[in-house]
Short mmCIF file of N, CA and C in Angstrom, two decimals:
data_model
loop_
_atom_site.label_atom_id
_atom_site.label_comp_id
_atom_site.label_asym_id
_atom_site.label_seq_id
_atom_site.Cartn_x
_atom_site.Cartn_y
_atom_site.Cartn_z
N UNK A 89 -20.95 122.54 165.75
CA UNK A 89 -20.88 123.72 166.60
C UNK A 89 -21.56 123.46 167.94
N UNK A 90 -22.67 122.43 167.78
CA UNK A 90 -23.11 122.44 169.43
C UNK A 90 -22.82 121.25 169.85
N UNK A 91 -21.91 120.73 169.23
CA UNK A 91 -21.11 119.66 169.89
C UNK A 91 -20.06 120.19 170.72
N UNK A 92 -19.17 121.01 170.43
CA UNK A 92 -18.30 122.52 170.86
C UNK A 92 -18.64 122.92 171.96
N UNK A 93 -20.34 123.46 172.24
CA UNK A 93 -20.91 124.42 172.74
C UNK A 93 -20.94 123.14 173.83
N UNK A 94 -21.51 122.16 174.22
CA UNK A 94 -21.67 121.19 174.98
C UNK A 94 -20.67 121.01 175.44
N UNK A 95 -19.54 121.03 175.27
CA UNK A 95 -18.16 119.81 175.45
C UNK A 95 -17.52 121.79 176.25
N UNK A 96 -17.76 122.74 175.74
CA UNK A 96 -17.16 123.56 176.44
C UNK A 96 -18.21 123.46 178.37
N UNK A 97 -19.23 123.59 177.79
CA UNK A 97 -19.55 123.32 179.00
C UNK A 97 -19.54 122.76 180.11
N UNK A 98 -19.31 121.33 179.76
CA UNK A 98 -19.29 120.07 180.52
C UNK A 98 -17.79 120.53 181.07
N UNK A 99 -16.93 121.44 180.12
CA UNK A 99 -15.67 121.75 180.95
C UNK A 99 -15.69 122.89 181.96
N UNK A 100 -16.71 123.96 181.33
CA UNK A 100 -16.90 124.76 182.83
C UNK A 100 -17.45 124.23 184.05
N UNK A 101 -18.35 122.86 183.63
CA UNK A 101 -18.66 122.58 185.18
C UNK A 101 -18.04 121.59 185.75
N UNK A 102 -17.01 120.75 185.05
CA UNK A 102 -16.10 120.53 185.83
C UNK A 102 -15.09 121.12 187.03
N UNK A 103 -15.17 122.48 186.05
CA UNK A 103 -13.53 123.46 186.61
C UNK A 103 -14.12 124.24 187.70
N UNK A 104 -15.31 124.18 187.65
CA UNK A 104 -16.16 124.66 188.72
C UNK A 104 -16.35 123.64 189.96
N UNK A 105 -16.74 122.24 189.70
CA UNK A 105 -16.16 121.83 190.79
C UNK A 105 -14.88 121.49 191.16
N UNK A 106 -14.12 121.60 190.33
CA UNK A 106 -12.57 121.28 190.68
C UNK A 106 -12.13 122.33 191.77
N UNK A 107 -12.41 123.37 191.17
CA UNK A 107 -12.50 124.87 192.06
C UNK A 107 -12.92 125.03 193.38
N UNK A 108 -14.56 124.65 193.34
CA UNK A 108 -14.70 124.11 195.14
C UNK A 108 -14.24 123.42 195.51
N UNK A 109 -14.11 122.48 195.18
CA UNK A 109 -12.85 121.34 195.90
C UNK A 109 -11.68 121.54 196.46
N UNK A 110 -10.85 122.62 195.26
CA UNK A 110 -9.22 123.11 195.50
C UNK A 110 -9.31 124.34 196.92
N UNK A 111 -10.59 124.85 196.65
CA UNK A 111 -10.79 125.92 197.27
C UNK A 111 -11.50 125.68 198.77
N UNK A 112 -11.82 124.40 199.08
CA UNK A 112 -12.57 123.93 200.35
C UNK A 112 -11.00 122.97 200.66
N UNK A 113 -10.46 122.84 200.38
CA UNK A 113 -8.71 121.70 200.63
C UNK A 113 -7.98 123.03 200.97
N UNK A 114 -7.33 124.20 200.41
CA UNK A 114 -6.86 125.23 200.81
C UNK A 114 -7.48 125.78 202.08
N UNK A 115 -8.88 125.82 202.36
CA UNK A 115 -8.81 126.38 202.90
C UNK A 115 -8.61 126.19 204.60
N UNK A 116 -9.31 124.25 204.09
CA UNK A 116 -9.06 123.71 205.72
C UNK A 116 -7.40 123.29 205.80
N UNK A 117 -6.67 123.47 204.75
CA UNK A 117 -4.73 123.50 205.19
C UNK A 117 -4.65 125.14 205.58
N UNK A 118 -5.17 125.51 204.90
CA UNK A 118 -4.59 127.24 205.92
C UNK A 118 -4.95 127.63 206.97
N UNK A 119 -6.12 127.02 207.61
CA UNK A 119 -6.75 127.72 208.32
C UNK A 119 -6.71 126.22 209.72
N UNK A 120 -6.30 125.25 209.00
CA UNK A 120 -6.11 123.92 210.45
C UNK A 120 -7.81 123.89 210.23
N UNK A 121 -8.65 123.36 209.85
CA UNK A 121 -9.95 123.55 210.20
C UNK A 121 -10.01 122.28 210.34
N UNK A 122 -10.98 121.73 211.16
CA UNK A 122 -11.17 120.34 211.88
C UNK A 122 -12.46 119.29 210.27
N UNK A 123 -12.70 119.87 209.57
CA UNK A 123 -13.40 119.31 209.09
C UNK A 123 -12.81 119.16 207.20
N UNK A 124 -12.73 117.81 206.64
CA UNK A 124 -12.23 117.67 205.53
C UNK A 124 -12.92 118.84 204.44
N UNK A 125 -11.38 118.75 203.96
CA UNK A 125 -11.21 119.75 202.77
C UNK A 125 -12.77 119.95 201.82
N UNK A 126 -12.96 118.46 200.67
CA UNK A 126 -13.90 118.45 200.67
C UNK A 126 -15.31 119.02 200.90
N UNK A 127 -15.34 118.52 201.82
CA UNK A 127 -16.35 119.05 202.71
C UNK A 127 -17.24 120.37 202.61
N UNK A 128 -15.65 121.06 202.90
CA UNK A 128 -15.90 122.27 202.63
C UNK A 128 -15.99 123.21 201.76
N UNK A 129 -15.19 122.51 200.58
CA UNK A 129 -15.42 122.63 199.61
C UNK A 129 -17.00 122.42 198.62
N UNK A 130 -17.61 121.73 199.02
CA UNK A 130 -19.32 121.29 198.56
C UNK A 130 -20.25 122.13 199.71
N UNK A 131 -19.76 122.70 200.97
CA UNK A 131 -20.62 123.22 201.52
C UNK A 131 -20.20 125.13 200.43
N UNK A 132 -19.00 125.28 200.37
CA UNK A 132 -18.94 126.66 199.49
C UNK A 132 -19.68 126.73 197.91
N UNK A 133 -19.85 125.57 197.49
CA UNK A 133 -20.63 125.35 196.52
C UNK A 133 -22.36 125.53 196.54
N UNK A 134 -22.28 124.79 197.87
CA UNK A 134 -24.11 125.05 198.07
C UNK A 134 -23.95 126.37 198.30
N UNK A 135 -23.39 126.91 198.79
CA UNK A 135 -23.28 128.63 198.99
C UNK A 135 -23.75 129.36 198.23
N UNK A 136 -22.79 129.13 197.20
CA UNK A 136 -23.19 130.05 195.82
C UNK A 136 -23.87 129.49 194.68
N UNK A 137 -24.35 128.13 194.80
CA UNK A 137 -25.87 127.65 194.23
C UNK A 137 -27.08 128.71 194.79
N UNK A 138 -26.71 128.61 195.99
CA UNK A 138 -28.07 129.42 197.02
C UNK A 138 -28.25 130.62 196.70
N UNK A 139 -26.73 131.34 195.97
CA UNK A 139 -26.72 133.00 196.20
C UNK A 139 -27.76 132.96 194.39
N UNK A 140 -26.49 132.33 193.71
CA UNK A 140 -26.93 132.75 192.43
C UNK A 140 -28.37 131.96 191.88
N UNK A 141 -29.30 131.11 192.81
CA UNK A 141 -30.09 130.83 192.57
C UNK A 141 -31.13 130.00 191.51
N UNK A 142 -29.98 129.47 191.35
CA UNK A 142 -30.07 128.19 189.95
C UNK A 142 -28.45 127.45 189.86
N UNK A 143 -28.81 126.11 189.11
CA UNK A 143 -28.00 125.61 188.58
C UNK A 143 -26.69 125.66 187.20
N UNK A 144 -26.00 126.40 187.39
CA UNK A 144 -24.97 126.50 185.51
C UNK A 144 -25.49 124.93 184.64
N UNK A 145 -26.05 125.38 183.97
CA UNK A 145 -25.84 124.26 183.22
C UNK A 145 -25.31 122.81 182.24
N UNK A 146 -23.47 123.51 182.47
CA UNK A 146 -22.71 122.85 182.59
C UNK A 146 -22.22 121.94 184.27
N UNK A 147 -22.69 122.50 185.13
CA UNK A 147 -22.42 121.89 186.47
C UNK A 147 -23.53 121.22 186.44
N UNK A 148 -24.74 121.09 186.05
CA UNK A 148 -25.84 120.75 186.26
C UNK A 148 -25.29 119.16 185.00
N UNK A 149 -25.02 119.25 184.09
CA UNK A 149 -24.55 117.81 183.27
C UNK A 149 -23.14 116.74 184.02
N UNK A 150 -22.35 117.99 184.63
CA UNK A 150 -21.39 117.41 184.84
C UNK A 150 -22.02 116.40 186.23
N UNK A 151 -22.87 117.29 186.94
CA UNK A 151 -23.24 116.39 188.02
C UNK A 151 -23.86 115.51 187.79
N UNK A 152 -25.23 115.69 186.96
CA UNK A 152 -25.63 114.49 186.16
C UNK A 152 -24.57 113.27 186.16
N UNK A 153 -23.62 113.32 185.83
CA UNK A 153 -22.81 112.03 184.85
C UNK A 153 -22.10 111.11 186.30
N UNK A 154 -21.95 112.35 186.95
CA UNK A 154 -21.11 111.97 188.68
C UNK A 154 -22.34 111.09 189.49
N UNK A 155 -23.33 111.41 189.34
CA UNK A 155 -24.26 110.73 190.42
C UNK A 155 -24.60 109.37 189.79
N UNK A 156 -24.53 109.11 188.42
CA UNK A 156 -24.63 108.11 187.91
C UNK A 156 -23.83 107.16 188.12
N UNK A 157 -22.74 107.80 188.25
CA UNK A 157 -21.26 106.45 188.71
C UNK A 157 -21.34 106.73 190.04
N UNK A 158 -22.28 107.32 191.30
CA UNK A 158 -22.05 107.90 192.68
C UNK A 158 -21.58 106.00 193.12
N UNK A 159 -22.38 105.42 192.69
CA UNK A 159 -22.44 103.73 193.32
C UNK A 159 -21.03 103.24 192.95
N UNK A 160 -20.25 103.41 191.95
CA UNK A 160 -19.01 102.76 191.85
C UNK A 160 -17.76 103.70 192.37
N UNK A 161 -18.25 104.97 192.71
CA UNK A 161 -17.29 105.45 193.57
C UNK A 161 -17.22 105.40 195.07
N UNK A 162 -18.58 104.89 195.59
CA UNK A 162 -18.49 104.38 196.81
C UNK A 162 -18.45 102.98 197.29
N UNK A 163 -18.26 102.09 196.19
CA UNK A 163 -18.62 101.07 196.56
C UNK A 163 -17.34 100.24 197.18
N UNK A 164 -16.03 100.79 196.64
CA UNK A 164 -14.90 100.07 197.56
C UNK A 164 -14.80 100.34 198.55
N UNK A 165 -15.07 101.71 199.20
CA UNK A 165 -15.47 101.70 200.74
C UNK A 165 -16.06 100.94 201.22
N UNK A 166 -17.49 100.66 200.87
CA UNK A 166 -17.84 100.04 201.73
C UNK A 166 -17.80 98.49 201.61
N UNK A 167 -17.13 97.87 200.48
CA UNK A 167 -16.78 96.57 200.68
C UNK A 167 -15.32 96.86 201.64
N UNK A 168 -14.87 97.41 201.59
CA UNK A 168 -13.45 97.96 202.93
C UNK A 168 -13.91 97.69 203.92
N UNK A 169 -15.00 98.07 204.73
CA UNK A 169 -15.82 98.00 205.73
C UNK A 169 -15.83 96.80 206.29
N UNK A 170 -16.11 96.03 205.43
CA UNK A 170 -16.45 94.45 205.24
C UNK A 170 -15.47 93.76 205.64
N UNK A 171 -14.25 94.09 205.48
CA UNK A 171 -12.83 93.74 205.83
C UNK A 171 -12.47 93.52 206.91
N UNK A 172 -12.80 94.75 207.61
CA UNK A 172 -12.54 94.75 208.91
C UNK A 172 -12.89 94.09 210.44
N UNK A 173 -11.97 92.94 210.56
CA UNK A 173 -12.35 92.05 211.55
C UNK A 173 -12.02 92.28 212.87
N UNK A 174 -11.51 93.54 213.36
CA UNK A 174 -11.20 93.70 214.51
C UNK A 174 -12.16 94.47 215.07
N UNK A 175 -13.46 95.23 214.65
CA UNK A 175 -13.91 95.77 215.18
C UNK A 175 -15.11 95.20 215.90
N UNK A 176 -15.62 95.83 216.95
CA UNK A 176 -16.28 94.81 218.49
C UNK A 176 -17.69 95.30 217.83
N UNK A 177 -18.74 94.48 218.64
CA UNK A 177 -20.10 94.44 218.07
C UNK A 177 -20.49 96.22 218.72
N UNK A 178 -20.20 96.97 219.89
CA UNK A 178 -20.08 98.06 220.01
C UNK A 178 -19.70 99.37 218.76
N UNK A 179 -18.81 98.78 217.85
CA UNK A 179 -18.38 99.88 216.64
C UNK A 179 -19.15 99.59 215.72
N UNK A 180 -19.60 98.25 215.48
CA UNK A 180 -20.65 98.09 214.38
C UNK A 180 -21.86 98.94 214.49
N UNK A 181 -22.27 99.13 216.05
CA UNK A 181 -23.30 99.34 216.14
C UNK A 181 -23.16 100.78 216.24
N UNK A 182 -22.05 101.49 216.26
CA UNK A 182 -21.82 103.10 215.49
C UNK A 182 -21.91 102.92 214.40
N UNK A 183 -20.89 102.45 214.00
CA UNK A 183 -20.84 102.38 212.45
C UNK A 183 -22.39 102.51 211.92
N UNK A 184 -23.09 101.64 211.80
CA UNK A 184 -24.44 101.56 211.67
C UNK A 184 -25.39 102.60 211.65
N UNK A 185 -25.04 103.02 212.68
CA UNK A 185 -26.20 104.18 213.19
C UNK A 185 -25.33 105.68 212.56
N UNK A 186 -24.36 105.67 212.41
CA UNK A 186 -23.66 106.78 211.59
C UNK A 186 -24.03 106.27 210.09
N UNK A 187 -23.65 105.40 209.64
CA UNK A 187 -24.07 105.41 208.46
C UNK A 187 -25.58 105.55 207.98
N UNK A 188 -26.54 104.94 208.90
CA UNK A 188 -28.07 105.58 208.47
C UNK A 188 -28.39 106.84 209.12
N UNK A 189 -27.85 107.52 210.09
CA UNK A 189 -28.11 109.08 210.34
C UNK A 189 -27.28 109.71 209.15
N UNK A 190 -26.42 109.48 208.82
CA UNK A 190 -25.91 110.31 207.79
C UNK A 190 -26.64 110.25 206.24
N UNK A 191 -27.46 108.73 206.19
CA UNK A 191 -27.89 108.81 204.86
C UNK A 191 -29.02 109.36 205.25
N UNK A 192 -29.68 109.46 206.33
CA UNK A 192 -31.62 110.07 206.60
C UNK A 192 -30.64 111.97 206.18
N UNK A 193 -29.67 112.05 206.74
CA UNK A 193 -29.39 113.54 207.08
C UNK A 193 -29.80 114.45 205.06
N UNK A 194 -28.54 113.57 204.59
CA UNK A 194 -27.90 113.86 203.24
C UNK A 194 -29.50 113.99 202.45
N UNK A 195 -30.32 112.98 203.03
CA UNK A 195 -31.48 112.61 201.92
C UNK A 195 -32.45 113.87 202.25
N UNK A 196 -32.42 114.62 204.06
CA UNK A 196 -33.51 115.39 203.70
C UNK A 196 -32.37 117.03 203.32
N UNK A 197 -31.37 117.03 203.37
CA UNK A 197 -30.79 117.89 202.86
C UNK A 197 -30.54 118.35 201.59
N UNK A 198 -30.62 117.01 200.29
CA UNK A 198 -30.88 117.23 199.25
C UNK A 198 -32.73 116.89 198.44
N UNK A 199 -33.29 116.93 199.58
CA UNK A 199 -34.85 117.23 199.30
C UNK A 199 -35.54 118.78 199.89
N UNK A 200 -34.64 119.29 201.10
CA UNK A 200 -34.98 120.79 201.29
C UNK A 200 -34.17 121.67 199.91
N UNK A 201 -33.03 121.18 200.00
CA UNK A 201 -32.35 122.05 198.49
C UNK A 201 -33.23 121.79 197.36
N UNK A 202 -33.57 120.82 196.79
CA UNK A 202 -34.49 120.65 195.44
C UNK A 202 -35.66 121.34 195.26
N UNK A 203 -35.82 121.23 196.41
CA UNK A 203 -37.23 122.13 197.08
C UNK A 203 -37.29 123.72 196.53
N UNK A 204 -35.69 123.81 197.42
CA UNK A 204 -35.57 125.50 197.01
C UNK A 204 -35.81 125.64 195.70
N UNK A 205 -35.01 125.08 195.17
CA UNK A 205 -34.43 125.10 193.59
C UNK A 205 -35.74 124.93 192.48
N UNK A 206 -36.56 123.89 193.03
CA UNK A 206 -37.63 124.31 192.15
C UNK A 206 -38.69 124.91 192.29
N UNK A 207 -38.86 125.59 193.36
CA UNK A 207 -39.77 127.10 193.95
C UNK A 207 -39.13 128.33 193.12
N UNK A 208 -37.44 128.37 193.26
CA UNK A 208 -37.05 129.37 192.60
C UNK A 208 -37.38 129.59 191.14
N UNK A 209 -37.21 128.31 190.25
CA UNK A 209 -37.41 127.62 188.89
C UNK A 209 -38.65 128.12 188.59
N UNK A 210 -39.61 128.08 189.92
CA UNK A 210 -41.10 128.19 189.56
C UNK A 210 -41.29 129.48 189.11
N UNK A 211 -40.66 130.24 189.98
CA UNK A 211 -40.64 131.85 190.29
C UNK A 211 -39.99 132.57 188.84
N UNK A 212 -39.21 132.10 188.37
CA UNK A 212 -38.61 132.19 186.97
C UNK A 212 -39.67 132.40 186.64
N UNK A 213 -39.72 131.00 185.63
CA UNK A 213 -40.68 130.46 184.75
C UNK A 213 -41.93 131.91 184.65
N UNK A 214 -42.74 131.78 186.11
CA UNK A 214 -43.95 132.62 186.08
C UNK A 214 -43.70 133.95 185.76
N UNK A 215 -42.09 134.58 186.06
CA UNK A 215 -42.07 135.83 185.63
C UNK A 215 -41.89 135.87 184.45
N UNK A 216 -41.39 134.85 183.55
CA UNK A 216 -40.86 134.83 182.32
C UNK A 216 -42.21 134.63 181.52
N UNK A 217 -43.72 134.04 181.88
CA UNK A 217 -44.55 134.11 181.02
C UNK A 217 -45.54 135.47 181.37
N UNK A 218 -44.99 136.19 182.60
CA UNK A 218 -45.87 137.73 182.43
C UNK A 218 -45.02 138.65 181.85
N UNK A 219 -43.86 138.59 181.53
CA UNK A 219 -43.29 139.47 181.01
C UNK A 219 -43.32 139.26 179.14
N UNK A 220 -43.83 138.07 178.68
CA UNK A 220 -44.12 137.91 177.81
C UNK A 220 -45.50 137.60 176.99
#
């Protein structure tokens, strides 16, 4: 039975991100929006992480399992990268500087969110041992 109870879960938080995803891709095709589907799709997600103020705990495993393989889903990109012999010591040196502003960006963006998340956690917790 809580093999069941697990395996249903791991499917709600899939369908939950499948959902932001379908739902951030719709919306930059309907609307022409300059920025990938995606995208927008994980920024409508932090949305309603933020509103509802915790993690589902099926999204919370499913992501678990995703960040674990995060390295083999990026890693043909950037051996792709590697490929590319036409580009001048000028694009490298974007390339470069986009790729470490974007990883300093991502890193303090998912250390202000964790932040939130376990202030909120805290805030739980403490009401949950005065009310008991």
């Amino acid at each position: 039975m809580a093999r069941i109870k697990n395996v249903s879960r791991w499917l709600l938080g899939a369908v939950l991100l499948l959902a932001f995803d379908l739902a951030g891709r719709g919306l930059t095709a309907t609307f022409a929006l300059p920025i990938p589907g995606s995208v927008l799709g994980m920024l409508l997600l932090l949305l309603a992480l933020m509103l509802l103020g915790r993690v589902p705990s099926g999204l919370a495993i499913v992501s678990e399992q995703i960040l674990r393989l995060l390295v083999l889903i990026f890693l043909p990109a950037s051996v792709g990268i590697y490929f590319v012999r036409d580009l001048t010591s000028g694009d490298w040196l974007a390339l470069v500087a986009a790729m470490v502003i974007g990883t300093l960006i991502s890193f303090a963006l998912t250390a202000m969110m964790l932040q939130r998340l376990l202030i909120g956690s805290g805030k739980r917790r403490r009401g949950e041992h005065s009310e008991g």
